[in-house]
Amino acid sequence: MNGIEQIEGSYLPGPGRYAIVVARFNELIGERLVEGAIDALTRHGVARENITLVRVPGAFELPLAAKRLAAQKRYDAIIALGVVIRGQTPHFEYVAGECASGIARVSQEMDIPVTFGVLTTESIEQAMERAGSKAGNKGADAAMTALEMVDLLRKLT
Ligand code: INI
């Protein structure tokens, strides 16, 4: 794209504070997402003292906690983590849908990156695969997206 101004975030935004908010539902898998997110942040230069970890009961509660964290204005980005498994509940669509749209709404309304590291899978096996076994770690992916968005938003101010 010669001659075109291009703006893109990098994974090294420099100093910043990050909040991770995780749902306790399906806790063992959720903890793997947290480990992935913390690993990604610290490998990219974020000091452990600049990371806050908040736990909520389930994915449905993630947007409200993210909103409070955003309102504190202490954080550059919020990483929302959780695990919603279709086989476990007849109201999968409601929990997963409200969680996803709530997180998007908080991000836009509060003007802060709130990244979506919530697994929505058919089975516990699929969730495990995406929490650090054969299909990567969605928590790490959400942390990387947070880093990139922090850098991008700094460039767009
Ligand atoms: N919460 C989850 O995070 N994952 C799920 O799979 C799930 N299921 O299966 O129901 C779930 N339900 C709880 C929900 O998030 C709320 O905590 C609850 O409805 C109270 O508001």
Short mmCIF file of N, CA and C and ligand atoms in Angstrom, two decimals:
data_model
loop_
_atom_site.label_atom_id
_atom_site.label_comp_id
_atom_site.label_asym_id
_atom_site.label_seq_id
_atom_site.Cartn_x
_atom_site.Cartn_y
_atom_site.Cartn_z
N MET A 1 0.85 -1.20 0.00
CA MET A 1 0.00 0.00 0.00
C MET A 1 0.88 1.25 0.00
N ASN A 2 1.67 1.37 -1.02
CA ASN A 2 2.57 2.51 -1.12
C ASN A 2 1.82 3.84 -1.11
N GLY A 3 2.38 4.81 -0.37
CA GLY A 3 1.80 6.14 -0.36
C GLY A 3 0.60 6.30 0.55
N ILE A 4 0.17 5.23 1.21
CA ILE A 4 -1.01 5.29 2.09
C ILE A 4 -0.54 5.26 3.54
N GLU A 5 -1.04 6.21 4.33
CA GLU A 5 -0.73 6.15 5.76
C GLU A 5 -1.39 4.90 6.36
N GLN A 6 -0.60 4.13 7.05
CA GLN A 6 -1.15 2.91 7.66
C GLN A 6 -0.85 2.92 9.15
N ILE A 7 -1.82 2.57 9.93
CA ILE A 7 -1.67 2.58 11.39
C ILE A 7 -2.07 1.21 11.91
N GLU A 8 -1.20 0.64 12.73
CA GLU A 8 -1.45 -0.72 13.22
C GLU A 8 -0.79 -0.84 14.59
N GLY A 9 -1.40 -1.60 15.45
CA GLY A 9 -0.82 -1.81 16.77
C GLY A 9 0.26 -2.88 16.73
N SER A 10 1.22 -2.76 17.65
CA SER A 10 2.22 -3.82 17.81
C SER A 10 1.91 -4.57 19.11
N TYR A 11 2.62 -5.63 19.35
CA TYR A 11 2.43 -6.38 20.60
C TYR A 11 3.30 -5.83 21.73
N LEU A 12 3.97 -4.71 21.48
CA LEU A 12 4.83 -4.13 22.52
C LEU A 12 4.43 -2.69 22.77
N PRO A 13 3.30 -2.48 23.45
CA PRO A 13 2.83 -1.11 23.65
C PRO A 13 3.59 -0.32 24.70
N GLY A 14 4.51 -0.96 25.43
CA GLY A 14 5.19 -0.27 26.52
C GLY A 14 4.38 -0.38 27.79
N PRO A 15 4.73 0.47 28.80
CA PRO A 15 4.10 0.31 30.11
C PRO A 15 2.57 0.38 30.05
N GLY A 16 1.93 -0.44 30.86
CA GLY A 16 0.47 -0.42 30.90
C GLY A 16 -0.03 -1.34 31.99
N ARG A 17 -1.28 -1.13 32.35
CA ARG A 17 -1.90 -1.97 33.38
C ARG A 17 -3.04 -2.76 32.74
N TYR A 18 -3.12 -4.03 33.12
CA TYR A 18 -4.10 -4.94 32.51
C TYR A 18 -4.92 -5.62 33.61
N ALA A 19 -6.22 -5.70 33.38
CA ALA A 19 -7.08 -6.48 34.28
C ALA A 19 -7.55 -7.72 33.52
N ILE A 20 -7.47 -8.84 34.21
CA ILE A 20 -8.05 -10.07 33.68
C ILE A 20 -9.27 -10.36 34.53
N VAL A 21 -10.40 -10.59 33.89
CA VAL A 21 -11.60 -11.00 34.64
C VAL A 21 -12.01 -12.36 34.10
N VAL A 22 -12.13 -13.32 35.02
CA VAL A 22 -12.37 -14.71 34.61
C VAL A 22 -13.59 -15.26 35.35
N ALA A 23 -14.36 -16.07 34.62
CA ALA A 23 -15.51 -16.75 35.22
C ALA A 23 -15.05 -18.04 35.89
N ARG A 24 -15.60 -18.32 37.10
CA ARG A 24 -15.23 -19.56 37.82
C ARG A 24 -15.92 -20.80 37.27
N PHE A 25 -17.02 -20.62 36.54
CA PHE A 25 -17.72 -21.76 35.95
C PHE A 25 -16.74 -22.50 35.03
N ASN A 26 -16.70 -23.82 35.11
CA ASN A 26 -15.68 -24.60 34.39
C ASN A 26 -14.28 -24.14 34.79
N GLU A 27 -14.06 -24.09 36.09
CA GLU A 27 -12.90 -23.41 36.66
C GLU A 27 -11.55 -23.96 36.20
N LEU A 28 -11.45 -25.28 36.09
CA LEU A 28 -10.15 -25.85 35.73
C LEU A 28 -9.69 -25.34 34.37
N ILE A 29 -10.64 -25.28 33.43
CA ILE A 29 -10.29 -24.80 32.09
C ILE A 29 -10.05 -23.29 32.13
N GLY A 30 -10.89 -22.59 32.88
CA GLY A 30 -10.71 -21.14 33.02
C GLY A 30 -9.32 -20.78 33.55
N GLU A 31 -8.83 -21.58 34.49
CA GLU A 31 -7.49 -21.30 35.05
C GLU A 31 -6.41 -21.46 33.98
N ARG A 32 -6.61 -22.39 33.06
CA ARG A 32 -5.65 -22.55 31.95
C ARG A 32 -5.65 -21.31 31.06
N LEU A 33 -6.83 -20.73 30.88
CA LEU A 33 -6.92 -19.49 30.10
C LEU A 33 -6.19 -18.36 30.82
N VAL A 34 -6.37 -18.30 32.14
CA VAL A 34 -5.68 -17.26 32.93
C VAL A 34 -4.16 -17.43 32.79
N GLU A 35 -3.69 -18.66 32.93
CA GLU A 35 -2.24 -18.91 32.81
C GLU A 35 -1.74 -18.47 31.43
N GLY A 36 -2.52 -18.77 30.39
CA GLY A 36 -2.13 -18.37 29.03
C GLY A 36 -2.07 -16.86 28.90
N ALA A 37 -3.05 -16.18 29.47
CA ALA A 37 -3.09 -14.72 29.37
C ALA A 37 -1.92 -14.09 30.13
N ILE A 38 -1.67 -14.56 31.34
CA ILE A 38 -0.56 -13.99 32.13
C ILE A 38 0.78 -14.26 31.43
N ASP A 39 0.93 -15.46 30.90
CA ASP A 39 2.17 -15.80 30.20
C ASP A 39 2.38 -14.87 29.00
N ALA A 40 1.32 -14.66 28.22
CA ALA A 40 1.45 -13.78 27.04
C ALA A 40 1.80 -12.35 27.46
N LEU A 41 1.15 -11.85 28.52
CA LEU A 41 1.43 -10.48 28.96
C LEU A 41 2.86 -10.34 29.46
N THR A 42 3.30 -11.25 30.33
CA THR A 42 4.63 -11.11 30.92
C THR A 42 5.72 -11.32 29.87
N ARG A 43 5.49 -12.22 28.90
CA ARG A 43 6.48 -12.40 27.82
C ARG A 43 6.61 -11.15 26.96
N HIS A 44 5.61 -10.29 27.01
CA HIS A 44 5.66 -9.06 26.22
C HIS A 44 5.93 -7.84 27.10
N GLY A 45 6.54 -8.10 28.24
CA GLY A 45 7.08 -7.00 29.03
C GLY A 45 6.17 -6.42 30.08
N VAL A 46 4.99 -7.00 30.29
CA VAL A 46 4.11 -6.46 31.34
C VAL A 46 4.55 -7.04 32.68
N ALA A 47 4.83 -6.16 33.64
CA ALA A 47 5.25 -6.61 34.97
C ALA A 47 4.06 -7.24 35.70
N ARG A 48 4.35 -8.27 36.50
CA ARG A 48 3.26 -8.96 37.20
C ARG A 48 2.48 -8.01 38.11
N GLU A 49 3.16 -7.00 38.67
CA GLU A 49 2.44 -6.07 39.54
C GLU A 49 1.50 -5.14 38.75
N ASN A 50 1.59 -5.19 37.43
CA ASN A 50 0.67 -4.40 36.60
C ASN A 50 -0.46 -5.24 36.03
N ILE A 51 -0.65 -6.42 36.62
CA ILE A 51 -1.75 -7.29 36.22
C ILE A 51 -2.65 -7.53 37.43
N THR A 52 -3.96 -7.32 37.25
CA THR A 52 -4.94 -7.59 38.31
C THR A 52 -5.86 -8.71 37.83
N LEU A 53 -6.13 -9.66 38.70
CA LEU A 53 -6.99 -10.79 38.34
C LEU A 53 -8.27 -10.74 39.18
N VAL A 54 -9.40 -10.70 38.51
CA VAL A 54 -10.71 -10.63 39.17
C VAL A 54 -11.52 -11.87 38.77
N ARG A 55 -12.19 -12.48 39.75
CA ARG A 55 -13.00 -13.66 39.43
C ARG A 55 -14.48 -13.36 39.63
N VAL A 56 -15.30 -13.87 38.71
CA VAL A 56 -16.76 -13.74 38.82
C VAL A 56 -17.36 -15.15 38.75
N PRO A 57 -18.65 -15.30 39.15
CA PRO A 57 -19.21 -16.67 39.16
C PRO A 57 -19.27 -17.32 37.77
N GLY A 58 -19.86 -16.63 36.80
CA GLY A 58 -20.03 -17.23 35.48
C GLY A 58 -19.82 -16.21 34.38
N ALA A 59 -19.85 -16.70 33.15
CA ALA A 59 -19.60 -15.82 31.99
C ALA A 59 -20.63 -14.70 31.90
N PHE A 60 -21.84 -14.97 32.36
CA PHE A 60 -22.89 -13.95 32.33
C PHE A 60 -22.49 -12.72 33.13
N GLU A 61 -21.69 -12.90 34.16
CA GLU A 61 -21.29 -11.79 35.05
C GLU A 61 -20.05 -11.02 34.53
N LEU A 62 -19.44 -11.51 33.48
CA LEU A 62 -18.20 -10.86 33.00
C LEU A 62 -18.41 -9.40 32.57
N PRO A 63 -19.48 -9.07 31.83
CA PRO A 63 -19.61 -7.69 31.37
C PRO A 63 -19.72 -6.67 32.50
N LEU A 64 -20.49 -6.99 33.55
CA LEU A 64 -20.65 -6.02 34.64
C LEU A 64 -19.32 -5.79 35.37
N ALA A 65 -18.60 -6.88 35.64
CA ALA A 65 -17.30 -6.71 36.31
C ALA A 65 -16.34 -5.92 35.40
N ALA A 66 -16.39 -6.21 34.11
CA ALA A 66 -15.52 -5.47 33.18
C ALA A 66 -15.87 -3.99 33.17
N LYS A 67 -17.17 -3.69 33.28
CA LYS A 67 -17.61 -2.29 33.28
C LYS A 67 -17.08 -1.56 34.51
N ARG A 68 -17.16 -2.23 35.68
CA ARG A 68 -16.63 -1.60 36.90
C ARG A 68 -15.14 -1.36 36.79
N LEU A 69 -14.45 -2.36 36.26
CA LEU A 69 -12.99 -2.22 36.11
C LEU A 69 -12.67 -1.06 35.16
N ALA A 70 -13.45 -0.96 34.09
CA ALA A 70 -13.22 0.13 33.13
C ALA A 70 -13.47 1.48 33.80
N ALA A 71 -14.52 1.54 34.64
CA ALA A 71 -14.89 2.80 35.30
C ALA A 71 -13.81 3.27 36.27
N GLN A 72 -13.02 2.32 36.78
CA GLN A 72 -11.95 2.71 37.71
C GLN A 72 -10.85 3.51 37.01
N LYS A 73 -10.77 3.37 35.69
CA LYS A 73 -9.78 4.07 34.87
C LYS A 73 -8.34 3.78 35.30
N ARG A 74 -8.14 2.60 35.83
CA ARG A 74 -6.78 2.21 36.24
C ARG A 74 -6.10 1.35 35.17
N TYR A 75 -6.88 0.86 34.23
CA TYR A 75 -6.37 -0.15 33.31
C TYR A 75 -6.36 0.35 31.87
N ASP A 76 -5.37 -0.16 31.12
CA ASP A 76 -5.29 0.15 29.70
C ASP A 76 -6.15 -0.81 28.88
N ALA A 77 -6.34 -2.01 29.41
CA ALA A 77 -7.18 -2.99 28.71
C ALA A 77 -7.68 -4.01 29.73
N ILE A 78 -8.77 -4.64 29.36
CA ILE A 78 -9.37 -5.69 30.20
C ILE A 78 -9.48 -6.94 29.34
N ILE A 79 -9.13 -8.07 29.93
CA ILE A 79 -9.16 -9.34 29.21
C ILE A 79 -10.22 -10.21 29.90
N ALA A 80 -11.28 -10.52 29.18
CA ALA A 80 -12.39 -11.29 29.75
C ALA A 80 -12.25 -12.76 29.34
N LEU A 81 -12.25 -13.64 30.35
CA LEU A 81 -12.02 -15.06 30.09
C LEU A 81 -13.15 -15.90 30.69
N GLY A 82 -13.52 -16.95 29.99
CA GLY A 82 -14.56 -17.84 30.50
C GLY A 82 -14.73 -19.04 29.59
N VAL A 83 -15.59 -19.93 30.02
CA VAL A 83 -15.82 -21.18 29.28
C VAL A 83 -17.32 -21.48 29.32
N VAL A 84 -17.96 -21.44 28.16
CA VAL A 84 -19.38 -21.78 28.08
C VAL A 84 -19.50 -23.00 27.16
N ILE A 85 -20.06 -24.07 27.72
CA ILE A 85 -20.12 -25.34 26.98
C ILE A 85 -21.58 -25.69 26.70
N ARG A 86 -21.88 -25.90 25.42
CA ARG A 86 -23.27 -26.09 25.01
C ARG A 86 -23.92 -27.28 25.73
N GLY A 87 -23.19 -28.38 25.82
CA GLY A 87 -23.77 -29.59 26.41
C GLY A 87 -24.18 -29.43 27.86
N GLN A 88 -23.69 -28.39 28.53
CA GLN A 88 -23.93 -28.26 29.97
C GLN A 88 -25.21 -27.51 30.30
N THR A 89 -25.79 -26.82 29.34
CA THR A 89 -26.92 -25.97 29.69
C THR A 89 -27.86 -25.75 28.53
N PRO A 90 -29.15 -25.80 28.79
CA PRO A 90 -30.10 -25.47 27.72
C PRO A 90 -30.09 -23.97 27.41
N HIS A 91 -29.54 -23.16 28.30
CA HIS A 91 -29.52 -21.72 27.99
C HIS A 91 -28.13 -21.25 27.55
N PHE A 92 -27.44 -22.14 26.86
CA PHE A 92 -26.12 -21.79 26.29
C PHE A 92 -26.17 -20.49 25.51
N GLU A 93 -27.16 -20.40 24.61
CA GLU A 93 -27.22 -19.21 23.72
C GLU A 93 -27.37 -17.92 24.54
N TYR A 94 -28.17 -18.00 25.61
CA TYR A 94 -28.38 -16.79 26.42
C TYR A 94 -27.11 -16.39 27.15
N VAL A 95 -26.47 -17.38 27.77
CA VAL A 95 -25.25 -17.07 28.54
C VAL A 95 -24.16 -16.57 27.59
N ALA A 96 -23.91 -17.36 26.52
CA ALA A 96 -22.82 -16.99 25.61
C ALA A 96 -23.14 -15.69 24.88
N GLY A 97 -24.41 -15.56 24.45
CA GLY A 97 -24.79 -14.38 23.69
C GLY A 97 -24.74 -13.11 24.51
N GLU A 98 -25.29 -13.16 25.72
CA GLU A 98 -25.27 -11.97 26.59
C GLU A 98 -23.85 -11.61 26.98
N CYS A 99 -23.05 -12.62 27.20
CA CYS A 99 -21.66 -12.39 27.55
C CYS A 99 -20.94 -11.66 26.41
N ALA A 100 -21.08 -12.19 25.20
CA ALA A 100 -20.37 -11.61 24.06
C ALA A 100 -20.86 -10.19 23.77
N SER A 101 -22.19 -10.01 23.73
CA SER A 101 -22.67 -8.67 23.39
C SER A 101 -22.40 -7.70 24.54
N GLY A 102 -22.46 -8.19 25.79
CA GLY A 102 -22.17 -7.32 26.93
C GLY A 102 -20.72 -6.85 26.92
N ILE A 103 -19.83 -7.75 26.61
CA ILE A 103 -18.41 -7.37 26.58
C ILE A 103 -18.15 -6.36 25.47
N ALA A 104 -18.75 -6.59 24.31
CA ALA A 104 -18.59 -5.64 23.20
C ALA A 104 -19.14 -4.27 23.58
N ARG A 105 -20.29 -4.28 24.26
CA ARG A 105 -20.93 -3.01 24.64
C ARG A 105 -20.07 -2.24 25.65
N VAL A 106 -19.55 -2.95 26.64
CA VAL A 106 -18.69 -2.29 27.64
C VAL A 106 -17.47 -1.68 26.95
N SER A 107 -16.87 -2.43 26.06
CA SER A 107 -15.67 -1.94 25.38
C SER A 107 -15.97 -0.64 24.64
N GLN A 108 -17.07 -0.63 23.91
CA GLN A 108 -17.39 0.55 23.11
C GLN A 108 -17.85 1.72 23.98
N GLU A 109 -18.71 1.43 24.96
CA GLU A 109 -19.25 2.51 25.79
C GLU A 109 -18.18 3.11 26.70
N MET A 110 -17.29 2.26 27.22
CA MET A 110 -16.29 2.74 28.17
C MET A 110 -14.98 3.12 27.46
N ASP A 111 -14.92 2.93 26.17
CA ASP A 111 -13.78 3.34 25.36
C ASP A 111 -12.46 2.71 25.83
N ILE A 112 -12.50 1.40 26.00
CA ILE A 112 -11.31 0.68 26.44
C ILE A 112 -11.36 -0.72 25.80
N PRO A 113 -10.22 -1.25 25.37
CA PRO A 113 -10.26 -2.61 24.85
C PRO A 113 -10.70 -3.59 25.94
N VAL A 114 -11.75 -4.34 25.64
CA VAL A 114 -12.15 -5.48 26.49
C VAL A 114 -12.14 -6.68 25.55
N THR A 115 -11.14 -7.50 25.69
CA THR A 115 -10.99 -8.57 24.69
C THR A 115 -11.73 -9.82 25.14
N PHE A 116 -12.14 -10.60 24.14
CA PHE A 116 -13.08 -11.71 24.34
C PHE A 116 -12.32 -13.03 24.33
N GLY A 117 -11.99 -13.50 25.51
CA GLY A 117 -11.31 -14.79 25.62
C GLY A 117 -12.25 -15.81 26.24
N VAL A 118 -13.46 -15.83 25.74
CA VAL A 118 -14.47 -16.75 26.27
C VAL A 118 -14.66 -17.89 25.28
N LEU A 119 -14.38 -19.09 25.72
CA LEU A 119 -14.59 -20.26 24.87
C LEU A 119 -16.08 -20.56 24.81
N THR A 120 -16.60 -20.79 23.62
CA THR A 120 -17.99 -21.22 23.45
C THR A 120 -17.91 -22.49 22.61
N THR A 121 -18.01 -23.62 23.26
CA THR A 121 -17.75 -24.88 22.56
C THR A 121 -18.91 -25.86 22.74
N GLU A 122 -18.85 -26.90 21.93
CA GLU A 122 -19.86 -27.96 22.00
C GLU A 122 -19.59 -28.90 23.17
N SER A 123 -18.33 -29.07 23.49
CA SER A 123 -17.97 -30.09 24.48
C SER A 123 -16.80 -29.62 25.34
N ILE A 124 -16.62 -30.34 26.46
CA ILE A 124 -15.50 -30.03 27.34
C ILE A 124 -14.17 -30.36 26.66
N GLU A 125 -14.19 -31.36 25.78
CA GLU A 125 -12.96 -31.71 25.06
C GLU A 125 -12.52 -30.56 24.15
N GLN A 126 -13.49 -29.99 23.43
CA GLN A 126 -13.15 -28.85 22.57
C GLN A 126 -12.61 -27.69 23.39
N ALA A 127 -13.20 -27.48 24.57
CA ALA A 127 -12.74 -26.39 25.43
C ALA A 127 -11.29 -26.65 25.88
N MET A 128 -11.00 -27.87 26.27
CA MET A 128 -9.63 -28.21 26.69
C MET A 128 -8.64 -27.96 25.56
N GLU A 129 -9.05 -28.34 24.35
CA GLU A 129 -8.15 -28.15 23.20
C GLU A 129 -7.78 -26.69 23.01
N ARG A 130 -8.71 -25.80 23.35
CA ARG A 130 -8.48 -24.36 23.13
C ARG A 130 -7.93 -23.67 24.37
N ALA A 131 -7.61 -24.44 25.36
CA ALA A 131 -7.10 -23.86 26.62
C ALA A 131 -5.70 -24.38 26.91
N GLY A 132 -4.93 -24.53 25.86
CA GLY A 132 -3.52 -24.86 26.07
C GLY A 132 -3.11 -26.23 25.58
N SER A 133 -4.06 -26.99 24.99
CA SER A 133 -3.57 -28.24 24.40
C SER A 133 -3.44 -28.05 22.89
N LYS A 134 -4.14 -28.82 22.05
CA LYS A 134 -3.72 -28.81 20.65
C LYS A 134 -4.20 -27.63 19.81
N ALA A 135 -5.12 -26.86 20.30
CA ALA A 135 -5.60 -25.73 19.48
C ALA A 135 -5.24 -24.39 20.10
N GLY A 136 -4.06 -24.31 20.72
CA GLY A 136 -3.60 -23.05 21.28
C GLY A 136 -4.28 -22.72 22.59
N ASN A 137 -4.16 -21.44 22.97
CA ASN A 137 -4.75 -21.00 24.24
C ASN A 137 -5.48 -19.68 23.99
N LYS A 138 -6.79 -19.73 24.11
CA LYS A 138 -7.62 -18.55 23.82
C LYS A 138 -7.36 -17.42 24.81
N GLY A 139 -6.91 -17.75 26.00
CA GLY A 139 -6.54 -16.72 26.97
C GLY A 139 -5.33 -15.94 26.50
N ALA A 140 -4.35 -16.67 25.97
CA ALA A 140 -3.15 -16.01 25.43
C ALA A 140 -3.54 -15.15 24.22
N ASP A 141 -4.41 -15.68 23.37
CA ASP A 141 -4.85 -14.90 22.19
C ASP A 141 -5.52 -13.60 22.62
N ALA A 142 -6.37 -13.68 23.64
CA ALA A 142 -7.08 -12.49 24.10
C ALA A 142 -6.11 -11.48 24.70
N ALA A 143 -5.07 -11.97 25.37
CA ALA A 143 -4.06 -11.06 25.94
C ALA A 143 -3.27 -10.39 24.81
N MET A 144 -2.92 -11.15 23.78
CA MET A 144 -2.19 -10.56 22.64
C MET A 144 -3.03 -9.48 21.95
N THR A 145 -4.32 -9.76 21.83
CA THR A 145 -5.21 -8.76 21.22
C THR A 145 -5.27 -7.50 22.09
N ALA A 146 -5.28 -7.69 23.41
CA ALA A 146 -5.29 -6.53 24.31
C ALA A 146 -4.02 -5.69 24.12
N LEU A 147 -2.87 -6.34 24.05
CA LEU A 147 -1.61 -5.61 23.84
C LEU A 147 -1.66 -4.80 22.54
N GLU A 148 -2.12 -5.47 21.48
CA GLU A 148 -2.17 -4.80 20.18
C GLU A 148 -3.13 -3.63 20.20
N MET A 149 -4.28 -3.80 20.84
CA MET A 149 -5.27 -2.72 20.86
C MET A 149 -4.80 -1.54 21.72
N VAL A 150 -4.08 -1.83 22.81
CA VAL A 150 -3.53 -0.73 23.62
C VAL A 150 -2.57 0.10 22.78
N ASP A 151 -1.70 -0.58 22.03
CA ASP A 151 -0.76 0.14 21.18
C ASP A 151 -1.49 0.92 20.10
N LEU A 152 -2.47 0.28 19.47
CA LEU A 152 -3.21 0.96 18.40
C LEU A 152 -3.93 2.19 18.94
N LEU A 153 -4.62 2.05 20.07
CA LEU A 153 -5.39 3.19 20.59
C LEU A 153 -4.46 4.34 20.99
N ARG A 154 -3.26 4.00 21.47
CA ARG A 154 -2.30 5.08 21.78
C ARG A 154 -1.92 5.83 20.50
N LYS A 155 -1.81 5.07 19.40
CA LYS A 155 -1.45 5.71 18.13
C LYS A 155 -2.62 6.51 17.55
N LEU A 156 -3.82 6.17 17.96
CA LEU A 156 -5.01 6.85 17.41
C LEU A 156 -5.49 8.01 18.28
N THR A 157 -4.73 8.34 19.35
CA THR A 157 -5.19 9.47 20.18
C THR A 157 -4.66 10.79 19.63
N1 INI B 1 -21.61 -19.94 33.07
C1 INI B 1 -20.46 -20.16 32.38
O1 INI B 1 -19.51 -19.39 32.51
N2 INI B 1 -20.34 -21.24 31.58
C2 INI B 1 -21.37 -22.13 31.40
O2 INI B 1 -21.20 -23.11 30.63
C3 INI B 1 -22.59 -21.91 32.10
N3 INI B 1 -23.66 -22.84 31.98
O3 INI B 1 -23.45 -23.93 31.46
O4 INI B 1 -24.78 -22.56 32.45
C4 INI B 1 -22.67 -20.78 32.94
N4 INI B 1 -23.80 -20.50 33.63
C5 INI B 1 -23.84 -19.57 34.73
C6 INI B 1 -24.06 -18.14 34.27
O5 INI B 1 -22.89 -17.62 33.67
C7 INI B 1 -24.40 -17.25 35.47
O6 INI B 1 -23.34 -17.29 36.38
C8 INI B 1 -25.70 -17.65 36.16
O7 INI B 1 -26.76 -17.76 35.23
C9 INI B 1 -26.09 -16.61 37.24
O8 INI B 1 -26.27 -15.31 36.68
#
